[in-house]
Coordinates of N, CA and C in Angstrom, one line a residue:
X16 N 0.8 -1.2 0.0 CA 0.0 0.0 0.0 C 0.9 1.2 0.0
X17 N 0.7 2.1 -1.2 CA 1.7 3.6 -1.1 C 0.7 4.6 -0.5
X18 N 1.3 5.5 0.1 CA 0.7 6.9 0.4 C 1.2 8.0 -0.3
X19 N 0.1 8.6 -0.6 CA 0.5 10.4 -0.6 C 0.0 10.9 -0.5
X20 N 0.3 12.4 -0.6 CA -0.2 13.1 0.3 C -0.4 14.0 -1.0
X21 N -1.7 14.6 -1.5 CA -2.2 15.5 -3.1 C -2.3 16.6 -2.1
X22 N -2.1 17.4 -3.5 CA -2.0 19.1 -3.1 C -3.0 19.6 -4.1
X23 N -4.2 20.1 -3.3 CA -5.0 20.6 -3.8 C -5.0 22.0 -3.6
X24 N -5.1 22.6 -5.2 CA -4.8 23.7 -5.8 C -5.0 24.7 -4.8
X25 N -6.5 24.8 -5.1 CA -7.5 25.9 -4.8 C -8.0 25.3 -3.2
X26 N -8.0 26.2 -2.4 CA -8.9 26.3 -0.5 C -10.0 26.4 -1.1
X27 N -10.9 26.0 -0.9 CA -12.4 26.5 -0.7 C -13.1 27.7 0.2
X28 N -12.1 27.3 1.5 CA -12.6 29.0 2.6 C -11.7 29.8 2.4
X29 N -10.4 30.1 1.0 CA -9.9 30.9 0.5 C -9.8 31.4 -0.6
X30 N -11.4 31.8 -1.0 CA -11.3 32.2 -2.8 C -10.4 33.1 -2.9
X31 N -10.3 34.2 -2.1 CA -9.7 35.3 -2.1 C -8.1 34.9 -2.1
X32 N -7.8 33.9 -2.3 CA -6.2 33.6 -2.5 C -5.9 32.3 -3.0
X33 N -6.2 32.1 -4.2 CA -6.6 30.7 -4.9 C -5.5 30.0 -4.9
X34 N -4.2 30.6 -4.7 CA -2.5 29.6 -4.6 C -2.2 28.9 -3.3
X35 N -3.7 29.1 -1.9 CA -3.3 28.1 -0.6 C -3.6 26.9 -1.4
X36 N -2.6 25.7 -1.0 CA -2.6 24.6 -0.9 C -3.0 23.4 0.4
X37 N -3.7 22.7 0.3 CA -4.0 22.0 1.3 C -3.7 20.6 1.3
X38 N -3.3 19.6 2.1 CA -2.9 18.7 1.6 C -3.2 17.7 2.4
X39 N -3.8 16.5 1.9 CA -4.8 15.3 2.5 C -4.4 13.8 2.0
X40 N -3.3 12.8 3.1 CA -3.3 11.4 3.1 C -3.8 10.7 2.2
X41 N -3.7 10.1 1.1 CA -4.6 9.3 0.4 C -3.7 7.8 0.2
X42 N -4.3 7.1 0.5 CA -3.9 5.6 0.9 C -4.4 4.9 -0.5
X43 N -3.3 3.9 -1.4 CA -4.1 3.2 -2.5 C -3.8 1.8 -2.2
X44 N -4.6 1.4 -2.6 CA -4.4 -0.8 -2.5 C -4.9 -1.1 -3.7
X45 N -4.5 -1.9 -4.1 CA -5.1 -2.8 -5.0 C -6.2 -4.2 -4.7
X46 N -7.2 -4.0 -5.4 CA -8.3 -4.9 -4.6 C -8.2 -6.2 -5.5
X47 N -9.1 -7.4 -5.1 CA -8.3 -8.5 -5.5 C -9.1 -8.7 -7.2
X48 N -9.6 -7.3 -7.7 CA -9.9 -7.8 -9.1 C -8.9 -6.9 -9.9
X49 N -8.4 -6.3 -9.4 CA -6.8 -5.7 -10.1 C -7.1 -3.9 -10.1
X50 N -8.4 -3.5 -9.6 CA -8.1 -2.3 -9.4 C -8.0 -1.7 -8.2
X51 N -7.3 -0.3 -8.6 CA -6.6 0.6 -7.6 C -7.8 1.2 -6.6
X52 N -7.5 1.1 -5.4 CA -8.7 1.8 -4.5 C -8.0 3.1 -3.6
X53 N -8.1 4.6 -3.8 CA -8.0 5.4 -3.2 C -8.9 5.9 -2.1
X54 N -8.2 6.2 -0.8 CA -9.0 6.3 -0.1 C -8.0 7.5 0.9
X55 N -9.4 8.8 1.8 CA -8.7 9.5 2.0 C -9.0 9.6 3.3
X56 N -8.5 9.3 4.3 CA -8.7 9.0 5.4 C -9.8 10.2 6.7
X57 N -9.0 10.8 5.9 CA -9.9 12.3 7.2 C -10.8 12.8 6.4
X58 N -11.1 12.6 5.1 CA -12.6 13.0 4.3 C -13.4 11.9 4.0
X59 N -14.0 11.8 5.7 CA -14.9 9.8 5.7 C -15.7 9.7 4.9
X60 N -15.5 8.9 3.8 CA -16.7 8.2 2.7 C -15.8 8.5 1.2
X61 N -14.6 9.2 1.3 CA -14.2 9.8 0.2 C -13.1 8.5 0.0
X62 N -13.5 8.6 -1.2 CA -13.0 6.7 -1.6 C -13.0 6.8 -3.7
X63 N -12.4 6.4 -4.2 CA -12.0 6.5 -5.7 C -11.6 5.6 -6.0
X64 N -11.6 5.2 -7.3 CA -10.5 4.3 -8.0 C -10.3 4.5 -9.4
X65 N -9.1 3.7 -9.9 CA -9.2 3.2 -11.0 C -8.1 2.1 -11.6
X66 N -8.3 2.0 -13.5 CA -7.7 0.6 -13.5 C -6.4 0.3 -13.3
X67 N -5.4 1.6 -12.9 CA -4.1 2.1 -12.9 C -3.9 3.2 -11.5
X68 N -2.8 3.2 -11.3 CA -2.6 4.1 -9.9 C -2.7 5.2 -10.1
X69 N -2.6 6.0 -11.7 CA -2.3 7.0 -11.7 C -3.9 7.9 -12.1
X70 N -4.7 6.7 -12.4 CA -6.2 6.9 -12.9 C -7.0 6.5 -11.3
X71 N -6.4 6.7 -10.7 CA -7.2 6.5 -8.8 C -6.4 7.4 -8.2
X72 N -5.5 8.1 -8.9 CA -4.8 9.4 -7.8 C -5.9 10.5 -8.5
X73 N -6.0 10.6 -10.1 CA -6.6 11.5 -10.4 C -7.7 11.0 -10.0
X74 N -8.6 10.6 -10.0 CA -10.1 10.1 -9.7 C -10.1 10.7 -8.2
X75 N -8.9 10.3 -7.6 CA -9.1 10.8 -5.9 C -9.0 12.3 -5.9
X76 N -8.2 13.0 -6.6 CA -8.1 13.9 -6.4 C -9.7 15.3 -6.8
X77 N -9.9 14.6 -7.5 CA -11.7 15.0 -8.5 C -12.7 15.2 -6.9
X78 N -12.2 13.7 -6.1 CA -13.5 13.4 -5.3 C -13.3 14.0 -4.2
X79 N -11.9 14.7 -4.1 CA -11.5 15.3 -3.0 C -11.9 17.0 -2.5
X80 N -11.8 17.2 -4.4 CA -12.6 19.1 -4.5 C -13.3 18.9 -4.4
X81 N -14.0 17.5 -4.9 CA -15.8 17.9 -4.9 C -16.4 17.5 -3.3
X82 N -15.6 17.1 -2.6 CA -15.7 17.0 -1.2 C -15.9 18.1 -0.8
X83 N -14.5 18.7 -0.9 CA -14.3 20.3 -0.2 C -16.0 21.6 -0.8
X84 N -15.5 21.5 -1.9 CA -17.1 21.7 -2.6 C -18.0 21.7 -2.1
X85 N -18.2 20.4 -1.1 CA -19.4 20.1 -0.9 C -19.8 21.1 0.6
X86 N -18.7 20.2 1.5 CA -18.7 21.1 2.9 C -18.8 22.5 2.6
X87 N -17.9 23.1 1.8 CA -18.0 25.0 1.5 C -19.6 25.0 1.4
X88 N -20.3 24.2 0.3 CA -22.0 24.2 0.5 C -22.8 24.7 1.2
X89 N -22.3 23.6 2.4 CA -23.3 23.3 3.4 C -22.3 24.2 4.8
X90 N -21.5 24.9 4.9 CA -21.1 25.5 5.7 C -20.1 24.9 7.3
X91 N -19.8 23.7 6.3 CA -18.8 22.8 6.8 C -17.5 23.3 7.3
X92 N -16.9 23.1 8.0 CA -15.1 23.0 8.2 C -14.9 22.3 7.2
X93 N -13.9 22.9 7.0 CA -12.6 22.1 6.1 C -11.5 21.6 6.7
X94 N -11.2 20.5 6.6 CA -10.3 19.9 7.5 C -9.1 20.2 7.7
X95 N -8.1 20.3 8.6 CA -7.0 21.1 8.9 C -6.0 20.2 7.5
X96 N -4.9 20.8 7.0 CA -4.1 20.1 6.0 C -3.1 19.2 7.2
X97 N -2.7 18.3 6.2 CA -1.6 17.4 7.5 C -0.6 17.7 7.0
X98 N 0.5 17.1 8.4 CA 1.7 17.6 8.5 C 2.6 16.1 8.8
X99 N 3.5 15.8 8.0 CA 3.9 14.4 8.2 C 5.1 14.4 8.2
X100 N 5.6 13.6 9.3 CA 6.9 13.5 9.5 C 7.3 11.6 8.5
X101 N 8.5 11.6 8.5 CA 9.3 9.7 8.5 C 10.0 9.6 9.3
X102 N 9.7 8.8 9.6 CA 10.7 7.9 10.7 C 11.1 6.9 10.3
X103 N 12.3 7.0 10.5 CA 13.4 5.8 10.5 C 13.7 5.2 11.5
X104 N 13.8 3.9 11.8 CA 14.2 3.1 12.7 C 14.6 2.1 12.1
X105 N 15.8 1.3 12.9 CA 16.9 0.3 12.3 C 16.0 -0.7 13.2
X106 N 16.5 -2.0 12.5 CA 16.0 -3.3 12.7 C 17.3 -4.2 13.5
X107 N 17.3 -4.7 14.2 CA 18.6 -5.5 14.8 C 18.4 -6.5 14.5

């Protein structure tokens, strides 16, 4: 399973400065009929695929505005952007 982390363009509670970037975990697997399942952990139900990784990043990325979209709607928060560290640890 790879992660990344998409940088979406445009804020929704920042028209007035359309260059903030926000940036949201998206987890892909491959399911056992060969396609890619993106899923984005802190936008619950927000889930995509396709028949290649790079056709379920975009597809996630689509479901991710139209998330943000949606909450701006209905007068939702927008979820804070994440902040990720790596850690390395050796194995003995």
């Amino acid at each position: 399973m790879r992660q990344h982390a998409l940088r979406i363009d445009t804020h929704p509670e920042r028209r007035d400065n359309p260059n903030v970037t926000i940036r949201f975990r998206v987890l892909v697997s491959q399911d056992e009929d060969g396609m890619f399942v993106a899923e984005c952990s802190n936008l619950p139900g927000c889930v995509s695929q396709g028949k290649t990784h790079d056709e379920a990043i975009t597809n996630i990325r689509d479901a991710i505005q139209g998330y943000l979209a949606s909450l701006q709607k209905h007068g939702e928060p927008i979820p804070p952007s994440i902040h990720e560290e790596i850690v390395e640890v050796n194995l003995s």
